[in-house]
Coordinates of N, CA and C in Angstrom, one line a residue:
X926 N 4.9 -0.3 10.7 CA 5.8 0.4 10.2 C 5.4 1.6 9.6
X927 N 6.0 2.4 9.9 CA 5.6 4.1 9.7 C 6.7 4.7 8.9
X928 N 8.0 4.9 9.3 CA 8.9 5.3 8.8 C 10.0 4.6 8.9
X929 N 11.2 4.5 7.7 CA 12.2 3.5 7.7 C 12.0 2.2 8.0
X930 N 11.0 1.6 7.7 CA 10.8 0.3 7.8 C 11.0 -0.5 9.1
X931 N 10.5 0.4 10.0 CA 10.8 0.1 11.2 C 9.4 -0.3 12.0
X932 N 9.0 -0.8 12.9 CA 7.9 -1.6 13.7 C 7.9 -0.6 14.8
X933 N 6.4 0.3 14.7 CA 6.3 1.4 15.9 C 5.0 0.8 16.6
X934 N 5.1 1.5 17.9 CA 3.8 1.1 18.7 C 2.5 1.8 17.7
X935 N 1.3 1.6 18.0 CA 0.5 2.1 17.0 C 0.3 3.7 17.6
X936 N 0.1 3.9 18.9 CA 0.3 5.4 19.0 C 1.0 6.3 18.5
X937 N 2.3 5.7 18.2 CA 3.4 6.5 17.7 C 2.9 6.6 16.2
X938 N 2.1 5.7 15.7 CA 2.2 6.0 14.1 C 0.7 7.1 14.0
X939 N -0.2 6.8 15.0 CA -1.3 7.9 15.0 C -0.5 9.1 15.0
X940 N 0.3 9.2 16.3 CA 1.1 10.6 16.3 C 1.5 11.3 15.3
X941 N 2.5 10.4 14.8 CA 3.3 10.8 13.6 C 2.6 11.6 12.5
X942 N 1.5 10.6 12.3 CA 0.6 10.9 10.9 C 0.0 12.6 11.3
X943 N -0.5 12.6 12.3 CA -1.3 14.1 13.0 C -0.3 15.2 13.3
X944 N 0.8 15.0 13.5 CA 2.1 15.9 13.4 C 2.4 16.0 11.9
X945 N 2.4 15.1 11.3 CA 3.0 15.5 9.9 C 1.9 16.1 9.2
X946 N 0.6 15.9 9.5 CA -0.5 16.4 8.6 C -0.5 18.2 9.0
X947 N -0.1 18.2 10.5 CA -0.3 19.7 10.7 C 0.8 20.3 10.4
X948 N 1.8 19.6 10.2 CA 3.3 20.1 9.8 C 3.1 20.7 8.0
X949 N 2.0 20.0 7.2 CA 2.0 20.2 5.9 C 1.9 19.3 5.1
X950 N 2.3 17.8 5.5 CA 2.5 16.7 4.9 C 0.9 16.2 4.3
X951 N 0.6 16.1 3.2 CA -0.9 16.1 2.4 C -1.0 14.6 2.2
X952 N -0.2 14.0 1.6 CA -0.1 12.8 1.2 C 0.9 11.7 1.7
X953 N 0.1 10.3 2.1 CA 1.1 9.6 3.0 C 1.1 8.3 2.1
X954 N 1.9 7.7 1.8 CA 1.9 6.6 0.9 C 1.9 5.2 2.0
X955 N 1.0 4.1 1.9 CA 1.0 3.1 2.8 C 1.2 2.0 1.8
X956 N 2.2 1.1 2.1 CA 2.4 -0.1 1.4 C 3.0 -1.4 2.4
X957 N 2.8 -2.6 2.1 CA 3.3 -3.6 2.6 C 4.1 -4.3 1.6
X958 N 5.5 -4.6 1.8 CA 6.1 -5.1 0.7 C 5.7 -6.7 0.4
X959 N 4.8 -7.4 0.8 CA 4.1 -8.7 0.4 C 2.6 -8.3 0.6
X960 N 2.2 -7.2 0.6 CA 0.7 -7.0 0.2 C -0.2 -7.6 1.3
X961 N 0.4 -7.4 2.1 CA -0.5 -7.9 3.5 C -1.1 -7.1 4.2
X962 N -2.3 -7.0 3.7 CA -3.6 -5.9 4.0 C -3.5 -5.7 5.5
X963 N -3.4 -6.6 6.3 CA -3.5 -6.6 7.8 C -2.5 -5.6 8.4
X964 N -1.3 -5.6 7.7 CA -0.2 -4.6 8.1 C -0.2 -3.1 7.5
X965 N -1.4 -3.1 6.7 CA -1.6 -1.7 6.0 C -2.6 -1.1 6.7
X966 N -3.5 -1.6 7.3 CA -4.8 -1.0 8.0 C -4.6 -0.3 9.0
X967 N -3.6 -0.3 9.8 CA -3.3 0.9 11.0 C -2.8 2.3 10.1
X968 N -2.1 1.9 9.1 CA -1.5 3.1 8.4 C -2.5 3.9 7.9
X969 N -3.4 3.3 7.1 CA -4.5 3.9 6.6 C -5.4 4.3 7.3
X970 N -5.7 3.8 8.6 CA -6.5 4.7 9.5 C -6.0 5.6 10.2
X971 N -4.6 5.7 10.5 CA -4.1 6.8 11.0 C -4.0 7.8 10.1
X972 N -3.9 7.9 8.8 CA -3.5 8.9 8.1 C -5.0 9.5 7.7
X973 N -5.9 8.5 7.7 CA -7.5 9.0 7.6 C -7.9 9.8 8.7
X974 N -7.6 9.3 10.0 CA -7.7 10.0 11.3 C -7.1 11.4 11.1
X975 N -5.9 11.5 10.6 CA -5.2 13.1 10.9 C -5.7 13.8 9.4
X976 N -6.7 13.3 8.7 CA -7.2 14.2 7.6 C -6.0 14.1 6.5
X977 N -5.3 13.1 6.3 CA -4.3 13.1 5.3 C -5.1 12.4 3.8
X978 N -4.4 12.4 2.7 CA -4.5 11.6 1.5 C -3.9 10.2 1.6
X979 N -4.7 9.2 1.6 CA -4.2 7.8 1.5 C -3.8 7.5 0.2
X980 N -2.4 7.1 0.1 CA -2.0 6.7 -1.2 C -1.6 5.2 -0.8
X981 N -2.5 4.2 -1.1 CA -2.0 2.8 -1.0 C -1.3 2.1 -2.1
X982 N -0.2 1.6 -2.0 CA 0.5 1.1 -2.8 C 0.6 -0.4 -3.1
X983 N 0.0 -0.8 -4.3 CA 0.3 -2.4 -4.6 C 1.6 -2.5 -4.8
X984 N 2.3 -3.5 -4.5 CA 3.7 -4.2 -4.5 C 3.6 -5.3 -5.4
X985 N 4.3 -5.3 -6.8 CA 4.4 -6.6 -7.6 C 5.7 -6.3 -8.3
X986 N 5.9 -7.8 -8.8 CA 6.9 -8.0 -9.3 C 6.6 -9.0 -10.6
X987 N 7.0 -9.1 -11.7 CA 6.8 -9.9 -12.6 C 5.6 -9.4 -13.7
X988 N 5.2 -10.3 -14.6 CA 4.3 -10.0 -15.6 C 3.2 -10.5 -15.3
X989 N 1.8 -9.7 -14.8 CA 0.8 -10.0 -14.4 C 0.0 -10.7 -15.4
X990 N 0.4 -10.4 -16.7 CA -0.3 -10.9 -17.8 C 0.0 -12.4 -18.3
X991 N 0.9 -13.1 -17.5 CA 1.5 -14.3 -17.8 C 0.6 -15.2 -17.0
X992 N -0.3 -16.0 -17.8 CA -1.4 -17.0 -17.2 C -0.5 -18.1 -16.4
X993 N 0.7 -18.4 -16.7 CA 1.6 -19.6 -15.8 C 1.9 -18.9 -14.5
X994 N 1.6 -17.6 -14.1 CA 2.1 -17.2 -12.8 C 1.7 -17.9 -11.4
X995 N 0.5 -18.3 -11.7 CA 0.0 -19.2 -10.4 C -0.8 -18.2 -9.5
X996 N -0.2 -18.0 -8.2 CA -1.2 -17.3 -7.2 C -1.2 -16.0 -7.6
X997 N 0.2 -15.5 -8.2 CA 0.3 -13.8 -8.1 C -0.1 -13.5 -9.5
X998 N -1.2 -13.8 -10.0 CA -1.8 -13.3 -11.3 C -2.6 -12.2 -11.0
X999 N -3.0 -11.5 -12.3 CA -3.9 -10.5 -12.4 C -5.1 -10.5 -11.8
X1000 N -5.8 -11.3 -11.4 CA -6.7 -11.7 -10.4 C -6.6 -11.4 -9.0
X1001 N -5.1 -11.8 -8.6 CA -4.9 -11.8 -7.2 C -4.6 -10.2 -6.8
X1002 N -4.0 -9.5 -7.8 CA -3.8 -8.4 -7.8 C -5.1 -7.3 -7.8
X1003 N -6.0 -7.8 -8.7 CA -7.2 -6.9 -8.5 C -8.2 -7.2 -7.6
X1004 N -8.1 -8.4 -6.9 CA -8.7 -9.0 -5.5 C -8.0 -8.0 -4.5
X1005 N -6.7 -7.7 -4.4 CA -6.1 -6.9 -3.2 C -6.4 -5.5 -3.5
X1006 N -6.5 -5.0 -4.5 CA -7.0 -3.5 -4.8 C -8.4 -3.7 -4.5
X1007 N -9.1 -4.3 -4.6 CA -10.9 -4.2 -4.3 C -10.6 -4.2 -2.6
X1008 N -10.0 -4.9 -1.9 CA -9.9 -4.8 -0.4 C -9.3 -3.5 -0.1
X1009 N -8.1 -3.1 -0.8 CA -7.6 -1.5 -0.3 C -9.0 -0.7 -0.6
X1010 N -9.6 -0.7 -1.6 CA -10.7 0.2 -1.8 C -11.7 0.2 -0.7
X1011 N -12.0 -0.9 -0.1 CA -12.7 -1.0 0.9 C -12.5 -0.4 2.5
X1012 N -11.1 -0.5 2.2 CA -10.6 0.4 3.5 C -10.5 2.0 3.2
X1013 N -10.9 2.5 2.1 CA -11.1 4.1 2.1 C -9.8 4.7 1.8
X1014 N -9.3 4.4 0.8 CA -7.8 4.9 0.4 C -8.4 5.8 -0.6
X1015 N -7.6 6.8 -0.9 CA -7.8 7.9 -1.8 C -7.1 7.7 -3.3
X1016 N -5.8 7.2 -3.3 CA -5.2 7.0 -4.4 C -4.6 5.7 -4.3
X1017 N -4.5 4.9 -5.7 CA -3.7 3.7 -5.6 C -2.5 4.0 -6.5
X1018 N -1.3 3.5 -5.9 CA -0.1 3.7 -6.6 C 0.5 2.1 -7.0
X1019 N 1.3 2.0 -7.9 CA 1.8 0.4 -8.4 C 3.1 0.8 -8.0
X1020 N 3.5 -0.2 -7.2 CA 5.0 -0.3 -6.6 C 5.7 -1.2 -7.3
X1021 N 6.5 -0.9 -8.3 CA 7.3 -2.2 -9.4 C 8.5 -2.6 -8.6
X1022 N 8.3 -3.5 -7.6 CA 9.7 -3.6 -6.9 C 10.7 -3.8 -7.9
X1023 N 10.7 -4.9 -8.9 CA 12.0 -5.0 -9.7 C 11.9 -4.4 -11.1
X1024 N 11.2 -3.4 -11.3 CA 11.2 -2.4 -12.4 C 10.8 -3.4 -13.7
X1025 N 10.2 -4.6 -13.4 CA 9.7 -5.3 -14.8 C 8.7 -4.8 -15.6
X1026 N 7.9 -3.9 -14.8 CA 6.6 -3.2 -15.7 C 7.1 -2.3 -16.8
X1027 N 8.2 -2.3 -17.2 CA 8.6 -1.3 -17.9 C 8.0 -1.2 -19.0
X1028 N 7.7 -0.6 -20.2 CA 7.1 -0.4 -21.5 C 8.1 -1.0 -22.2
X1029 N 7.5 -2.1 -23.5 CA 8.3 -2.6 -24.3 C 8.3 -1.8 -25.5
X1030 N 9.3 -1.7 -26.2 CA 9.5 -1.1 -27.4 C 8.7 -1.6 -28.5

């Protein structure tokens, strides 16, 4: 998926990133709404090959400090971030899908 939440052929993603970089785009956000790393690797690679800055986003909902969260606890997200780091990302973003991470007064 490259633009508009639509699946595109690999060569289209690579060409899009190349053309966008040549046209002045520097930072490309790469994310998957369910944090499936395999879906992100192509985008990370395409941006990297184009010479762009890879901003990978971690999508989350809920309170990661709640120990009753089960699978999707803080350790889950830290592990995912470590895997993103291994992919060579430049910037990490946190995509708070439901706005649950707002500061408490």
